[in-house]
Amino acid sequence: MSFDATPDPNVQQIAFGQRMQLLRTRRGMTRQVLAGLLGMSAEWVKAVENGRLKTPKLDMILAIAEALRVRDLSDLTGGRRQDAGLFVGPGHPRLPEVAAAVNQLPLTTAAQAPPVAHLRARLARAWAARHQAPNHREVIGGLLPELIRDAQLAVRQAESAADRRAAQAILSEVYSLSQFFVAYQPDASLLWRVAERGMIAAQESDDPHALGVAAWLSAQAHRDSGPGHFDAADAVTLEVLRYLDPLLPDATDEVLAVAGALQFEAGYTAARRGDTAVAWSYWDHADRMAQRLPTGYYHPVTSFGRAIMGAHAVTVAVELHAGGESVRQAARAEAEVIPSRPRRARHRIEQARAYLLDGQPDVALATLDQAHEAAPETIKWNGYAKRIILEEAESPVPERRRRAAELAVKVGLLAA
């Protein structure tokens, strides 16, 4: 190492806090900015860096790694190399088939595309299967390859401009279903390919519903890429909301629902930023949109409707790191009213995060058990759930450690 170089954080003797400080300064990030991304104070960051506070728990280490864009956790923690992508997990067995269908271009095939109406019916059945099956990834992973190929063919073989727009709307929604499968899989480039193709097809369709759904998923892809992409998430969300706004007085229920889902997405991103007032304001806007929908209405893609607003309130409170408020919202939001099994499991995971924030790890583990009962394939691929389980598997409390280990075996994090 040259005398004027920044010390390499991979040197074993450097403590966690020093590594954190070196990586932060290399990125040109102030303590205040890092603190804001973590939902902590600048004084807390300083105390960790100076060694006055011990190394944080696993969930905070991963949050720090995300904020500092650390790809190899050993850069931050020392020890053996560990790709941060571990927390995505190994790919689903059906991932190669789905990827092949996405990547294939049907330019020379002699196959005949099915009618758009037939594709629409198949797509509706696929969405229903996703919501009803506990092993929803396995089910839609089996349906997607042929759906993708047939939808691509329908666009290519459309005989009129109107037919082509209708086919593009179907293709966009097929890509939306694909994004649910590809999310949390170890192929980020495939996720972005699906998201971008879905948005392009939606724009070609000139269909407000297709555009809303594609924007909803695109915003999530941006936001989940880390704090550096929050502005991009907002840009997509707010632009499509502006596009939809003049259509809303006479809109169908599905367009109203996707507009409400986008309002919540804007609030979700604000909560990730730590902007409490903006986050809850967007939640209020989304709730007013939900009240315009019929009782019992449930959007097949976004899960938006009156029943989901309680779950959305839990998410906002959790992302704002408001332990007491998140538990209050968790107590009010009934998972049983959510018709979709994977969305019900996701809500249970958010409730578990709330209980952990409030210092109730045993309740958090019990809630994750309920998530596993609702949809095992949701918790298996959810990073938040896995972080809680792994952290509590190292608990000094024997009974809690045992329960976490049992859940880790169920989820597939540990061998039986």
Coordinates of C-alpha atoms in Angstrom, one line a residue:
M1 CA 0.0 0.0 0.0
S2 CA 1.4 3.4 -0.9
F3 CA 1.6 6.1 1.8
D4 CA -0.9 8.3 0.1
A5 CA -3.5 5.6 -0.5
T6 CA -6.7 5.1 1.4
P7 CA -6.2 2.0 3.7
D8 CA -7.7 -1.2 2.2
P9 CA -10.6 -2.3 4.4
N10 CA -9.9 -5.9 3.5
V11 CA -6.9 -5.8 5.9
Q12 CA -7.9 -8.2 8.7
Q13 CA -6.7 -5.9 11.6
I14 CA -9.2 -3.1 10.7
A15 CA -12.3 -3.1 12.9
F16 CA -15.9 -3.0 11.6
G17 CA -16.3 0.7 12.4
Q18 CA -13.1 1.6 10.7
R19 CA -14.1 -0.4 7.6
M20 CA -17.4 1.4 7.6
Q21 CA -15.8 4.8 7.8
L22 CA -13.3 4.0 5.1
L23 CA -16.0 2.8 2.7
R24 CA -18.2 5.8 3.5
T25 CA -15.4 8.3 2.9
R26 CA -14.4 6.5 -0.4
R27 CA -18.0 7.1 -1.6
G28 CA -17.8 10.8 -0.5
M29 CA -20.7 10.3 1.8
T30 CA -21.1 12.3 5.0
R31 CA -22.1 10.8 8.3
Q32 CA -25.4 12.7 8.1
V33 CA -26.3 11.3 4.7
L34 CA -25.4 7.7 5.8
A35 CA -27.4 8.2 9.0
G36 CA -30.4 9.3 7.0
L37 CA -30.3 6.3 4.7
L38 CA -30.1 4.0 7.8
G39 CA -32.8 5.8 9.8
M40 CA -30.3 6.5 12.5
S41 CA -28.5 9.6 13.9
A42 CA -25.2 11.0 12.7
E43 CA -24.0 10.5 16.3
W44 CA -24.8 6.8 16.1
V45 CA -22.8 6.5 12.9
K46 CA -19.9 8.3 14.6
A47 CA -20.1 6.0 17.6
V48 CA -20.0 2.9 15.5
E49 CA -17.1 4.1 13.4
N50 CA -15.1 5.1 16.5
G51 CA -15.8 1.7 18.2
R52 CA -17.8 3.2 21.0
L53 CA -20.7 1.0 19.9
K54 CA -20.2 -2.7 19.1
T55 CA -20.7 -4.1 15.7
P56 CA -24.4 -3.9 14.7
K57 CA -26.7 -6.8 14.2
L58 CA -27.1 -8.6 10.9
D59 CA -30.1 -6.6 9.6
M60 CA -28.2 -3.3 10.2
I61 CA -25.0 -4.6 8.7
L62 CA -27.0 -5.5 5.5
A63 CA -28.6 -2.0 5.5
I64 CA -25.2 -0.4 5.8
A65 CA -23.9 -2.6 2.9
E66 CA -26.8 -1.5 0.8
A67 CA -26.4 2.2 1.6
L68 CA -22.6 2.0 0.8
R69 CA -23.2 -0.2 -2.2
V70 CA -21.0 -3.0 -0.9
R71 CA -21.2 -6.1 -3.1
D72 CA -18.9 -8.3 -1.0
L73 CA -19.8 -8.2 2.7
S74 CA -16.2 -9.1 3.7
D75 CA -15.3 -5.6 2.6
L76 CA -17.4 -4.4 5.5
T77 CA -17.1 -7.2 8.0
G78 CA -13.7 -8.8 7.3
G79 CA -13.3 -12.6 7.1
R80 CA -14.3 -14.8 4.3
R81 CA -15.7 -13.4 1.0
Q82 CA -19.4 -13.2 1.1
D83 CA -21.4 -11.8 -1.8
A84 CA -24.3 -9.7 -0.5
G85 CA -26.4 -11.4 -3.1
L86 CA -26.5 -14.5 -0.8
F87 CA -29.6 -13.0 0.7
V88 CA -31.3 -13.4 -2.6
G89 CA -30.7 -17.1 -2.4
P90 CA -30.1 -19.7 -5.1
G91 CA -32.3 -19.5 -8.2
H92 CA -35.7 -21.2 -8.5
P93 CA -35.5 -24.5 -10.5
R94 CA -37.7 -23.0 -13.1
L95 CA -35.7 -19.8 -13.6
P96 CA -33.7 -21.1 -16.6
E97 CA -36.9 -22.0 -18.5
V98 CA -38.4 -18.6 -17.8
A99 CA -35.1 -16.8 -18.7
A100 CA -34.9 -18.7 -22.0
A101 CA -38.5 -17.7 -22.9
V102 CA -37.7 -14.0 -22.1
N103 CA -34.5 -14.0 -24.1
Q104 CA -35.9 -15.9 -27.1
L105 CA -37.2 -13.8 -30.1
P106 CA -39.8 -15.6 -32.2
L107 CA -38.7 -14.2 -35.6
T108 CA -38.6 -17.4 -37.8
T109 CA -41.1 -19.7 -36.1
A110 CA -44.0 -21.0 -38.1
A111 CA -46.1 -21.4 -35.0
Q112 CA -49.5 -19.6 -35.0
A113 CA -50.3 -17.2 -32.2
P114 CA -53.4 -17.9 -30.2
P115 CA -56.2 -15.3 -30.2
V116 CA -55.8 -12.3 -27.8
A117 CA -59.0 -13.3 -26.0
H118 CA -57.5 -16.8 -25.4
L119 CA -54.3 -15.3 -24.1
R120 CA -56.2 -12.9 -21.8
A121 CA -58.1 -15.9 -20.3
R122 CA -54.9 -17.8 -19.7
L123 CA -53.3 -14.8 -18.1
A124 CA -56.3 -14.4 -15.8
R125 CA -56.0 -18.0 -14.7
A126 CA -52.3 -17.5 -14.1
W127 CA -52.9 -14.5 -11.8
A128 CA -55.5 -16.5 -10.0
A129 CA -53.1 -19.4 -9.5
R130 CA -50.5 -17.0 -8.2
H131 CA -52.8 -15.7 -5.5
Q132 CA -54.2 -19.1 -4.5
A133 CA -51.3 -21.5 -4.5
P134 CA -48.9 -21.7 -1.6
N135 CA -46.2 -22.7 -4.0
H136 CA -47.0 -19.8 -6.3
R137 CA -43.5 -19.5 -7.8
E138 CA -43.5 -23.1 -8.9
V139 CA -47.0 -22.7 -10.5
I140 CA -46.4 -19.5 -12.4
G141 CA -42.9 -20.7 -13.3
G142 CA -44.5 -23.6 -15.1
L143 CA -47.0 -21.4 -16.9
L144 CA -44.8 -18.5 -17.9
P145 CA -42.5 -19.9 -20.7
E146 CA -45.4 -20.7 -23.0
L147 CA -47.3 -17.6 -22.1
I148 CA -44.3 -15.4 -22.9
R149 CA -43.7 -17.1 -26.2
D150 CA -47.4 -16.9 -27.3
A151 CA -47.8 -13.3 -26.2
Q152 CA -44.6 -12.4 -28.2
L153 CA -46.1 -14.2 -31.2
A154 CA -49.4 -12.4 -30.9
V155 CA -47.7 -9.0 -31.1
R156 CA -45.6 -10.1 -34.1
Q157 CA -48.5 -11.6 -36.0
A158 CA -51.1 -8.9 -35.3
E159 CA -52.9 -7.9 -38.5
S160 CA -54.0 -4.4 -37.6
A161 CA -52.9 -1.5 -35.4
A162 CA -55.7 -2.1 -33.0
D163 CA -54.9 -5.8 -32.7
R164 CA -51.2 -5.0 -32.2
R165 CA -52.1 -2.6 -29.3
A166 CA -54.3 -5.2 -27.7
A167 CA -51.5 -7.8 -28.0
Q168 CA -49.0 -5.4 -26.6
A169 CA -51.2 -4.8 -23.5
I170 CA -51.3 -8.6 -23.0
L171 CA -47.5 -8.9 -23.5
S172 CA -46.9 -6.1 -21.0
E173 CA -49.0 -7.9 -18.4
V174 CA -47.2 -11.2 -19.1
Y175 CA -44.0 -9.4 -18.4
S176 CA -45.5 -8.1 -15.2
L177 CA -46.3 -11.6 -14.1
S178 CA -42.8 -12.6 -15.0
Q179 CA -41.4 -9.9 -12.8
F180 CA -43.1 -11.4 -9.8
F181 CA -41.3 -14.6 -10.5
V182 CA -37.9 -13.1 -11.3
A183 CA -37.9 -10.8 -8.3
Y184 CA -35.4 -11.9 -5.6
Q185 CA -33.8 -14.4 -8.0
P186 CA -30.0 -14.2 -8.6
D187 CA -30.3 -12.6 -12.0
A188 CA -30.6 -8.8 -11.8
S189 CA -30.1 -8.3 -15.5
L190 CA -33.1 -10.5 -16.2
L191 CA -35.2 -8.6 -13.8
W192 CA -34.4 -5.3 -15.5
R193 CA -34.9 -6.8 -19.0
V194 CA -38.4 -7.9 -17.9
A195 CA -39.2 -4.6 -16.3
E196 CA -38.1 -2.6 -19.3
R197 CA -39.8 -4.8 -21.9
G198 CA -43.0 -4.6 -19.9
M199 CA -42.8 -0.8 -19.9
I200 CA -42.1 -0.6 -23.6
A201 CA -45.0 -3.0 -24.4
A202 CA -47.3 -0.9 -22.2
Q203 CA -46.3 2.3 -24.0
E204 CA -46.9 0.6 -27.4
S205 CA -50.3 -0.6 -26.2
D206 CA -51.5 2.9 -25.2
D207 CA -53.5 1.2 -22.5
P208 CA -53.8 3.2 -19.2
H209 CA -54.1 0.0 -17.1
A210 CA -51.0 -1.6 -18.7
L211 CA -49.0 1.6 -18.3
G212 CA -50.0 1.8 -14.7
V213 CA -49.0 -1.8 -13.9
A214 CA -45.7 -1.5 -15.7
A215 CA -44.9 1.7 -13.9
W216 CA -45.8 0.2 -10.5
L217 CA -43.4 -2.7 -11.1
S218 CA -40.7 -0.5 -12.6
A219 CA -40.8 1.8 -9.5
Q220 CA -40.3 -1.2 -7.3
A221 CA -37.3 -2.4 -9.3
H222 CA -35.7 1.1 -9.0
R223 CA -36.5 1.4 -5.3
D224 CA -35.2 -2.0 -4.4
S225 CA -31.9 -1.2 -6.2
G226 CA -31.0 1.1 -3.3
P227 CA -31.2 4.7 -2.1
G228 CA -29.3 5.9 -5.2
H229 CA -32.4 4.9 -7.3
F230 CA -35.1 6.4 -5.2
D231 CA -35.4 9.5 -7.5
A232 CA -35.8 7.2 -10.5
A233 CA -38.6 5.3 -8.7
D234 CA -40.4 8.6 -8.0
A235 CA -39.9 9.9 -11.6
V236 CA -41.7 6.8 -13.0
T237 CA -44.4 6.8 -10.4
L238 CA -45.3 10.5 -10.5
E239 CA -45.2 10.7 -14.3
V240 CA -47.7 7.9 -14.8
L241 CA -49.9 9.4 -12.0
R242 CA -49.9 12.7 -13.9
Y243 CA -50.9 10.7 -17.1
L244 CA -53.7 8.9 -15.3
D245 CA -55.1 11.8 -13.3
P246 CA -57.4 13.3 -16.0
L247 CA -58.8 9.8 -16.7
L248 CA -59.8 9.0 -13.2
P249 CA -63.3 10.6 -13.0
D250 CA -64.6 8.1 -15.6
A251 CA -62.0 5.3 -15.0
T252 CA -62.7 1.6 -14.6
D253 CA -62.2 0.0 -11.3
E254 CA -58.9 -1.6 -12.5
V255 CA -57.5 1.8 -13.5
L256 CA -58.6 3.4 -10.2
A257 CA -56.9 0.5 -8.4
V258 CA -53.6 0.9 -10.3
A259 CA -53.6 4.6 -9.6
G260 CA -54.2 3.9 -5.9
A261 CA -51.3 1.4 -6.0
L262 CA -49.0 4.0 -7.5
Q263 CA -50.0 6.5 -4.8
F264 CA -48.9 4.0 -2.2
E265 CA -45.7 3.3 -4.1
A266 CA -44.8 7.0 -3.9
G267 CA -45.5 6.8 -0.1
Y268 CA -43.4 3.7 0.2
T269 CA -40.4 5.4 -1.4
A270 CA -40.9 8.5 0.8
A271 CA -40.9 6.2 3.8
R272 CA -37.6 4.6 2.7
R273 CA -36.2 8.1 2.6
G274 CA -37.4 8.7 6.1
D275 CA -39.9 11.5 5.0
T276 CA -42.7 10.8 7.5
A277 CA -45.2 13.6 6.4
V278 CA -44.9 12.8 2.7
A279 CA -45.2 9.0 3.2
W280 CA -48.4 9.3 5.2
S281 CA -49.8 11.9 2.9
Y282 CA -49.5 9.5 -0.1
W283 CA -50.9 6.7 2.1
D284 CA -54.0 9.0 2.7
H285 CA -54.3 9.6 -1.1
A286 CA -54.2 5.9 -1.7
D287 CA -56.7 5.2 0.9
R288 CA -59.2 7.7 -0.6
M289 CA -58.7 5.9 -3.9
A290 CA -59.4 2.6 -2.2
Q291 CA -62.7 3.9 -0.8
R292 CA -63.8 4.6 -4.4
L293 CA -63.6 0.9 -5.2
P294 CA -66.4 -1.6 -4.5
T295 CA -66.2 -3.4 -1.1
G296 CA -64.3 -6.6 -1.7
Y297 CA -62.6 -5.5 -4.9
Y298 CA -59.1 -6.8 -5.2
H299 CA -56.8 -5.9 -8.1
P300 CA -55.3 -9.0 -9.6
V301 CA -51.8 -7.6 -10.1
T302 CA -51.1 -5.0 -7.4
S303 CA -53.5 -6.5 -4.8
F304 CA -54.9 -3.0 -4.3
G305 CA -58.2 -2.5 -2.7
R306 CA -59.7 -1.6 0.7
A307 CA -58.5 -4.8 2.3
I308 CA -54.8 -4.0 1.6
M309 CA -54.7 -0.5 3.1
G310 CA -54.0 -1.8 6.7
A311 CA -51.1 -3.8 5.4
H312 CA -49.8 -0.8 3.5
A313 CA -50.0 1.2 6.8
V314 CA -47.8 -1.4 8.5
T315 CA -45.2 -1.1 5.7
V316 CA -45.0 2.7 5.9
A317 CA -44.6 2.6 9.7
V318 CA -41.9 -0.1 9.5
E319 CA -40.0 1.6 6.7
L320 CA -40.0 4.8 8.9
H321 CA -38.5 2.7 11.7
A322 CA -41.4 3.7 14.0
G323 CA -41.5 0.7 16.3
G324 CA -44.5 1.6 18.4
E325 CA -46.6 2.9 15.5
S326 CA -45.7 -0.1 13.3
V327 CA -47.0 -2.5 16.1
R328 CA -50.2 -0.4 16.5
Q329 CA -50.8 -0.7 12.7
A330 CA -49.9 -4.4 12.8
A331 CA -52.5 -5.0 15.5
R332 CA -55.2 -3.2 13.4
A333 CA -54.4 -4.8 10.1
E334 CA -56.0 -8.3 9.7
A335 CA -54.1 -10.6 7.4
E336 CA -57.2 -12.8 7.0
V337 CA -59.0 -10.2 4.9
I338 CA -56.3 -10.3 2.2
P339 CA -57.4 -12.9 -0.4
S340 CA -54.0 -13.5 -1.9
R341 CA -51.8 -16.1 -0.2
P342 CA -48.4 -14.6 -1.2
R343 CA -49.6 -11.1 -0.3
R344 CA -51.0 -12.3 3.0
A345 CA -47.6 -13.9 3.7
R346 CA -45.8 -10.7 2.7
H347 CA -48.1 -8.8 5.2
R348 CA -47.1 -11.3 8.0
I349 CA -43.4 -10.6 7.2
E350 CA -44.0 -6.9 7.5
Q351 CA -45.8 -7.5 10.8
A352 CA -42.8 -9.5 12.0
R353 CA -40.5 -6.6 11.1
A354 CA -42.8 -4.3 13.2
Y355 CA -42.6 -6.6 16.2
L356 CA -38.8 -6.8 15.9
L357 CA -38.6 -3.1 15.7
D358 CA -40.6 -2.9 18.9
G359 CA -38.3 -5.3 20.7
Q360 CA -40.6 -8.4 20.5
P361 CA -38.5 -11.0 18.6
D362 CA -40.5 -14.0 19.9
V363 CA -43.7 -12.5 18.4
A364 CA -41.8 -11.8 15.2
L365 CA -40.8 -15.4 14.9
A366 CA -44.3 -16.6 15.6
T367 CA -45.6 -14.2 12.9
L368 CA -43.0 -15.5 10.4
D369 CA -44.4 -19.0 11.1
Q370 CA -47.8 -17.7 10.0
A371 CA -46.2 -16.3 6.9
H372 CA -44.8 -19.7 6.1
E373 CA -48.2 -21.3 6.6
A374 CA -49.8 -18.9 4.1
A375 CA -47.2 -19.1 1.3
P376 CA -43.9 -21.0 1.9
E377 CA -42.4 -19.7 -1.4
T378 CA -42.9 -16.1 -0.3
I379 CA -40.9 -16.3 2.9
K380 CA -38.3 -18.5 1.3
W381 CA -37.3 -15.7 -1.1
N382 CA -37.9 -12.7 1.1
G383 CA -34.7 -11.0 2.3
Y384 CA -36.3 -9.4 5.4
A385 CA -37.7 -12.7 6.7
K386 CA -34.4 -14.4 6.2
R387 CA -32.5 -11.7 8.0
I388 CA -34.8 -11.9 11.0
I389 CA -34.5 -15.7 11.1
L390 CA -30.7 -15.7 10.8
E391 CA -30.2 -13.0 13.4
E392 CA -32.5 -14.8 16.0
A393 CA -30.8 -18.1 15.2
E394 CA -27.8 -16.5 17.0
S395 CA -29.9 -15.3 20.0
P396 CA -28.5 -15.8 23.5
V397 CA -32.0 -17.0 24.5
P398 CA -32.0 -20.8 24.0
E399 CA -35.8 -21.2 23.3
R400 CA -35.7 -18.3 20.8
R401 CA -32.6 -19.7 19.1
R402 CA -34.4 -23.1 18.8
R403 CA -37.5 -21.6 17.3
A404 CA -35.4 -19.6 14.8
A405 CA -33.4 -22.7 13.9
E406 CA -36.6 -24.7 13.3
L407 CA -38.0 -21.9 11.1
A408 CA -34.6 -21.8 9.2
V409 CA -35.0 -25.5 8.4
K410 CA -38.6 -24.9 7.2
V411 CA -37.5 -22.0 5.0
G412 CA -34.5 -23.9 3.6
L413 CA -31.8 -21.7 5.2
L414 CA -30.4 -24.7 7.2
A415 CA -30.4 -28.4 6.5
A416 CA -32.6 -30.5 8.6

